[in-house]
Amino acid sequence: MDERETAKRRAGESAAEAVEDGMVVGLGTGSTAAHAIRALGRRVDAGLDIEGVPTSFQARERAHEAGIPLTSLAEESPALAIDGADQVAGGDLVKGGGAAHTREKLVDAAADRLLVVVDPSKLADALDHPVPLAVLPDARRTVAEAVREQGGEPQLRRAERKDGPVVTDEGHLVLDCDVGTVTDPATCTRALSTVPGVVEHGLFVGMADEIHVGDEEGVTVHTPGTE
């Protein structure tokens, strides 16, 4: 396991230690969240009583493999969620690299606490990562035009190992939008949210309660707003 993967594993396992018996837990999508799911699976095997709410087909499959009982938002609200991020600046995130940000935002927002797990490469002073938009297929062109009018540069995400675009679990297309450095995340959030045809965007503003950063030496836990 290389240093970056070790850092991801440490971050995921650190957040998994915060889960207590009887909790409903939001299960994030991505390689770092996968380490948390596997760690929770080992704890379930040792007797921990929890239920998971997956944020994607991928998370659901990993939870099944780990032996974690599952529920849904229609049945339960998570006490906490563990999720990764493509970029972190303070308590603000860009997510959606796995095209799961619509369901991730639903689960993460419903949780009482959101624990974000990352390696140091995801940390930034300000958000400047392209912001993914999940869009209705028929709205692809009009959404792209609206983003350009706002000063952004949208790019349709193409699938790998298949012809055509990436399609989300919910049947949406993904536009990765370079909006430059996000100096005012709340304003950018409002601007993207009001574009007709945008189902959800990948800006998670002020949602993180803890940031677990793994590195070659261990894990540092940051609490946004208190440092």
Coordinates of C-alpha atoms in Angstrom, one line a residue, residues 41-197:
G41 CA -17.7 -3.9 8.7
R42 CA -15.0 -5.3 10.9
R43 CA -16.6 -3.7 13.9
V44 CA -20.0 -5.1 12.9
D45 CA -18.4 -8.5 12.7
A46 CA -17.1 -8.0 16.2
G47 CA -20.6 -7.1 17.5
L48 CA -21.3 -3.5 16.7
D49 CA -25.0 -2.9 16.1
I50 CA -25.5 -0.2 13.4
E51 CA -27.4 0.4 10.2
G52 CA -26.0 2.2 7.2
V53 CA -27.5 4.6 4.7
P54 CA -25.6 4.3 1.4
T55 CA -25.0 7.3 -0.8
S56 CA -24.6 5.4 -4.1
F57 CA -24.8 2.0 -5.7
Q58 CA -21.0 1.6 -5.1
A59 CA -21.4 2.4 -1.4
R60 CA -24.3 -0.1 -1.2
E61 CA -22.2 -2.8 -2.7
R62 CA -19.3 -2.1 -0.4
A63 CA -21.6 -2.2 2.6
H64 CA -23.0 -5.5 1.6
E65 CA -19.5 -6.9 1.2
A66 CA -18.6 -5.6 4.6
G67 CA -21.7 -7.1 6.2
I68 CA -23.3 -3.8 7.3
P69 CA -27.1 -3.9 7.6
L70 CA -28.7 -1.2 5.5
T71 CA -31.7 1.1 5.8
S72 CA -32.7 4.3 3.9
L73 CA -33.6 7.9 4.5
A74 CA -37.2 7.0 4.1
E75 CA -36.9 4.9 7.2
E76 CA -34.1 6.5 9.4
S77 CA -32.1 9.7 9.8
P78 CA -28.3 9.2 10.3
A79 CA -26.7 10.2 13.6
L80 CA -23.6 10.8 11.6
A81 CA -22.3 10.4 8.0
I82 CA -18.8 9.6 6.9
D83 CA -17.9 10.9 3.4
G84 CA -14.9 11.9 1.3
A85 CA -14.3 15.1 -0.7
D86 CA -12.5 16.2 -3.9
Q87 CA -11.3 19.4 -2.2
V88 CA -11.6 20.9 1.3
A89 CA -11.2 24.5 2.3
G90 CA -12.2 25.2 5.9
G91 CA -15.6 23.6 6.4
D92 CA -16.5 23.9 2.7
L93 CA -16.2 21.1 0.2
V94 CA -16.3 20.2 -3.5
K95 CA -17.7 16.7 -4.0
G96 CA -19.0 14.8 -7.0
G97 CA -15.9 13.1 -8.4
G98 CA -17.8 9.8 -8.2
A99 CA -20.9 11.4 -9.7
A100 CA -22.8 10.6 -6.4
H101 CA -23.1 14.1 -5.0
T102 CA -26.9 14.3 -5.3
R103 CA -27.5 11.4 -2.9
E104 CA -24.4 12.3 -0.9
K105 CA -25.8 15.7 -0.2
L106 CA -29.2 14.3 0.8
V107 CA -27.6 11.9 3.3
D108 CA -24.9 14.2 4.6
A109 CA -27.4 17.0 5.2
A110 CA -29.8 14.7 7.0
A111 CA -27.1 13.5 9.4
D112 CA -26.6 15.1 12.8
R113 CA -22.8 15.2 12.1
L114 CA -20.7 15.0 8.9
L115 CA -17.2 13.6 9.3
V116 CA -15.1 14.2 6.1
V117 CA -12.2 11.8 5.4
V118 CA -9.4 12.9 3.1
D119 CA -5.6 12.7 2.5
P120 CA -3.5 16.0 2.5
S121 CA -3.7 16.4 -1.3
K122 CA -7.4 17.4 -0.9
L123 CA -6.7 20.4 1.3
A124 CA -6.7 23.9 -0.1
D125 CA -6.8 27.5 1.1
A126 CA -9.8 28.2 -1.2
L127 CA -12.0 26.0 -3.4
D128 CA -10.9 26.0 -7.0
H129 CA -11.7 22.5 -8.1
P130 CA -14.3 22.2 -10.9
V131 CA -17.7 22.0 -9.5
P132 CA -19.8 19.0 -10.7
L133 CA -23.4 19.6 -11.6
A134 CA -26.0 16.8 -11.9
V135 CA -28.3 18.0 -14.7
L136 CA -31.4 16.7 -16.4
P137 CA -30.4 15.2 -19.8
D138 CA -32.6 17.6 -21.8
A139 CA -31.2 20.6 -19.9
R140 CA -27.6 19.9 -20.8
R141 CA -27.3 22.7 -23.3
T142 CA -29.3 25.3 -21.5
V143 CA -27.5 24.7 -18.2
A144 CA -24.1 24.9 -19.9
E145 CA -25.1 28.3 -21.4
A146 CA -26.2 29.6 -18.1
V147 CA -23.0 28.5 -16.4
R148 CA -21.0 30.3 -19.2
E149 CA -23.1 33.5 -18.5
Q150 CA -22.0 33.3 -14.9
G151 CA -18.4 33.1 -16.0
G152 CA -17.9 29.4 -15.6
E153 CA -16.6 26.9 -18.2
P154 CA -18.7 23.6 -18.2
Q155 CA -17.5 20.3 -19.6
L156 CA -19.6 17.2 -20.1
R157 CA -18.1 14.3 -18.1
R158 CA -17.3 11.5 -20.5
A159 CA -17.4 7.9 -19.3
E160 CA -14.4 5.6 -19.3
R161 CA -14.5 2.3 -21.1
K162 CA -17.8 3.1 -22.7
D163 CA -19.0 5.5 -25.4
G164 CA -21.0 8.5 -24.2
P165 CA -21.3 10.5 -21.0
V166 CA -21.2 9.6 -17.4
V167 CA -24.8 8.9 -16.1
T168 CA -25.5 9.1 -12.4
D169 CA -27.4 6.5 -10.4
E170 CA -30.4 8.8 -10.8
G171 CA -30.1 9.1 -14.5
H172 CA -28.6 12.6 -14.7
L173 CA -25.7 13.8 -16.7
V174 CA -22.7 15.5 -15.1
L175 CA -21.2 18.9 -16.1
D176 CA -17.8 19.7 -14.5
C177 CA -17.8 23.4 -14.2
D178 CA -14.5 25.4 -13.8
V179 CA -15.7 28.5 -11.9
G180 CA -12.2 29.7 -10.9
T181 CA -11.5 30.3 -7.3
V182 CA -14.6 30.3 -5.2
T183 CA -14.1 33.3 -3.0
D184 CA -17.8 33.4 -1.8
P185 CA -19.1 29.8 -1.6
A186 CA -22.5 30.8 -0.4
T187 CA -23.1 33.2 -3.4
C188 CA -21.8 30.6 -5.9
T189 CA -24.1 28.0 -4.3
R190 CA -27.1 30.2 -4.8
A191 CA -26.1 31.0 -8.4
L192 CA -25.8 27.4 -9.4
S193 CA -28.9 26.2 -7.5
T194 CA -31.1 28.7 -9.4
V195 CA -30.2 27.4 -12.9
P196 CA -33.2 25.5 -14.2
G197 CA -32.3 21.9 -15.0

